[in-house]
Tab-separated table of C-alpha atoms in Angstrom:
chain	number	residue	atom	x	y	z
L	24	VAL	CA	13.552	-9.890	1.752
L	25	GLN	CA	10.830	-10.386	-1.080
L	26	LEU	CA	8.037	-8.348	-1.572
L	27	VAL	CA	4.721	-8.994	-4.163
L	28	GLU	CA	2.474	-6.459	-5.216
L	29	SER	CA	-1.430	-7.488	-6.084
L	30	GLY	CA	-5.321	-6.911	-7.086
L	31	GLY	CA	-4.374	-3.322	-9.047
L	32	ASP	CA	-6.914	-2.646	-12.214
L	33	LEU	CA	-8.944	-0.694	-13.950
L	34	VAL	CA	-11.824	0.220	-12.405
L	35	GLN	CA	-14.277	3.232	-12.822
L	36	ALA	CA	-14.571	6.708	-10.043
L	37	GLY	CA	-16.012	5.755	-7.423
L	38	GLY	CA	-15.313	2.229	-8.090
L	39	SER	CA	-13.074	0.087	-4.628
L	40	LEU	CA	-9.990	-2.765	-5.079
L	41	ARG	CA	-8.625	-4.619	-2.488
L	42	LEU	CA	-3.986	-4.285	-2.655
L	43	SER	CA	-2.011	-7.023	-1.139
L	44	CYS	CA	1.640	-7.404	-0.547
L	45	ALA	CA	3.191	-10.476	0.689
L	46	ALA	CA	6.790	-10.959	2.268
L	47	SER	CA	9.127	-13.547	1.817
L	48	GLY	CA	12.637	-14.036	3.832
L	49	THR	CA	11.521	-11.550	7.030
L	50	THR	CA	9.777	-11.289	10.203
L	51	PHE	CA	7.177	-9.806	8.927
L	52	SER	CA	5.525	-8.699	12.147
L	53	MET	CA	8.130	-6.497	13.467
L	54	PHE	CA	7.706	-3.800	10.819
L	55	VAL	CA	6.308	-0.842	10.687
L	56	MET	CA	4.531	-1.427	7.105
L	57	GLY	CA	3.739	1.208	4.192
L	58	TRP	CA	2.043	1.327	0.836
L	59	TYR	CA	2.946	3.580	-1.609
L	60	ARG	CA	2.484	5.192	-5.353
L	61	GLN	CA	4.056	6.625	-7.637
L	62	ALA	CA	2.233	8.337	-11.020
L	63	PRO	CA	3.303	9.432	-13.881
L	64	GLY	CA	6.139	12.691	-13.271
L	65	LYS	CA	5.453	12.480	-9.650
L	66	GLN	CA	7.908	10.924	-7.188
L	67	ARG	CA	7.096	8.020	-5.034
L	68	GLU	CA	4.579	8.783	-1.786
L	69	LEU	CA	3.534	7.277	0.894
L	70	VAL	CA	-0.238	6.922	1.126
L	71	ALA	CA	-0.774	4.913	4.525
L	72	SER	CA	0.703	2.903	7.116
L	73	ILE	CA	0.819	0.317	9.843
L	74	SER	CA	2.575	-0.316	12.840
L	75	SER	CA	4.244	-3.784	14.320
L	76	GLY	CA	3.016	-6.332	15.695
L	77	GLY	CA	-0.366	-7.146	16.444
L	78	SER	CA	-2.900	-7.288	13.356
L	79	GLY	CA	-5.091	-4.435	15.150
L	80	GLY	CA	-2.103	-2.492	14.675
L	81	PHE	CA	-1.765	1.738	14.215
L	82	THR	CA	-2.161	3.584	11.221
L	83	ASN	CA	-1.754	6.614	9.818
L	84	TYR	CA	-2.568	8.034	6.122
L	85	ALA	CA	-2.085	11.212	4.057
L	86	ASP	CA	-4.409	13.513	4.121
L	87	SER	CA	-5.333	12.315	0.053
L	88	VAL	CA	-6.787	9.591	0.690
L	89	LYS	CA	-7.788	9.379	4.483
L	90	GLY	CA	-11.466	8.243	5.088
L	91	ARG	CA	-11.112	6.239	1.442
L	92	PHE	CA	-8.254	3.990	1.698
L	93	THR	CA	-7.798	1.173	5.300
L	94	ILE	CA	-4.844	-0.074	5.794
L	95	SER	CA	-4.383	-3.510	7.357
L	96	ARG	CA	-2.177	-6.960	7.972
L	97	ASP	CA	-2.115	-10.232	8.111
L	98	ASN	CA	1.093	-11.318	10.159
L	99	ALA	CA	0.363	-14.580	9.783
L	100	LYS	CA	0.191	-14.597	6.091
L	101	LYS	CA	2.575	-12.217	6.268
L	102	THR	CA	0.905	-9.613	4.294
L	103	VAL	CA	-0.412	-6.372	3.969
L	104	TYR	CA	-3.126	-4.998	2.070
L	105	LEU	CA	-4.704	-1.662	1.316
L	106	GLN	CA	-8.903	-1.022	0.800
L	107	MET	CA	-9.276	1.450	-1.483
L	108	ASN	CA	-13.028	2.736	-1.214
L	109	SER	CA	-14.332	6.045	-3.519
L	110	LEU	CA	-11.420	6.220	-6.751
L	111	LYS	CA	-10.726	8.872	-7.574
L	112	PRO	CA	-8.689	9.684	-10.724
L	113	GLU	CA	-5.719	10.901	-9.348
L	114	ASP	CA	-5.415	7.686	-7.452
L	115	THR	CA	-3.940	6.551	-10.992
L	116	ALA	CA	-0.639	5.221	-10.150
L	117	VAL	CA	1.768	1.686	-9.310
L	118	TYR	CA	1.584	1.213	-5.415
L	119	TYR	CA	4.146	-0.512	-3.811
L	120	CYS	CA	4.732	-2.012	-0.277
L	121	ASN	CA	7.832	-1.951	1.756
L	122	ALA	CA	8.396	-1.680	5.528
L	123	ILE	CA	9.573	1.286	7.270
L	124	VAL	CA	12.576	2.265	9.398
L	125	ALA	CA	13.530	5.615	10.865
L	126	GLY	CA	11.488	7.301	8.194
L	127	SER	CA	12.138	5.534	5.260
L	128	SER	CA	11.891	2.055	3.152
L	129	ALA	CA	13.572	-0.920	4.502
L	130	PHE	CA	13.880	-2.937	1.424
L	131	ASP	CA	14.041	-3.519	-2.448
L	132	TRP	CA	10.979	-2.553	-3.709
L	133	GLY	CA	8.096	-5.036	-5.601
L	134	GLN	CA	7.899	-4.813	-9.510
L	135	GLY	CA	4.208	-3.075	-7.806
L	136	THR	CA	0.604	-2.803	-8.754
L	137	GLN	CA	-1.527	-0.544	-11.646
L	138	VAL	CA	-3.907	0.852	-10.374
L	139	THR	CA	-5.836	2.906	-13.472
L	140	VAL	CA	-9.054	4.985	-12.219
L	141	SER	CA	-11.098	6.266	-14.891
L	142	SER	CA	-13.490	8.660	-15.047
């Protein structure tokens, strides 16, 4: 399974970005998918997840991003998205996606995409 993240950029605080993660080599629709992030010197953390199956999906968010980030998926394109609004400097991190199985990441990590928010 290959995961390829894209869409990261340098933005000012208050700005928006949309991240994409394209998956290949798997039955994408079967998996719960999540977006994680890792800031310098910190552990990787899960920020958003979306249930398997139809594109509607049940979603969950870390408290730090609730109300600002929206996760969605397009199973036909094997892609999961993260719409990030009202970005803050503390959102600066490398963002990764992965499938979630039994509470853990399922596949090898991709290269991630860098999000930098300037104050």
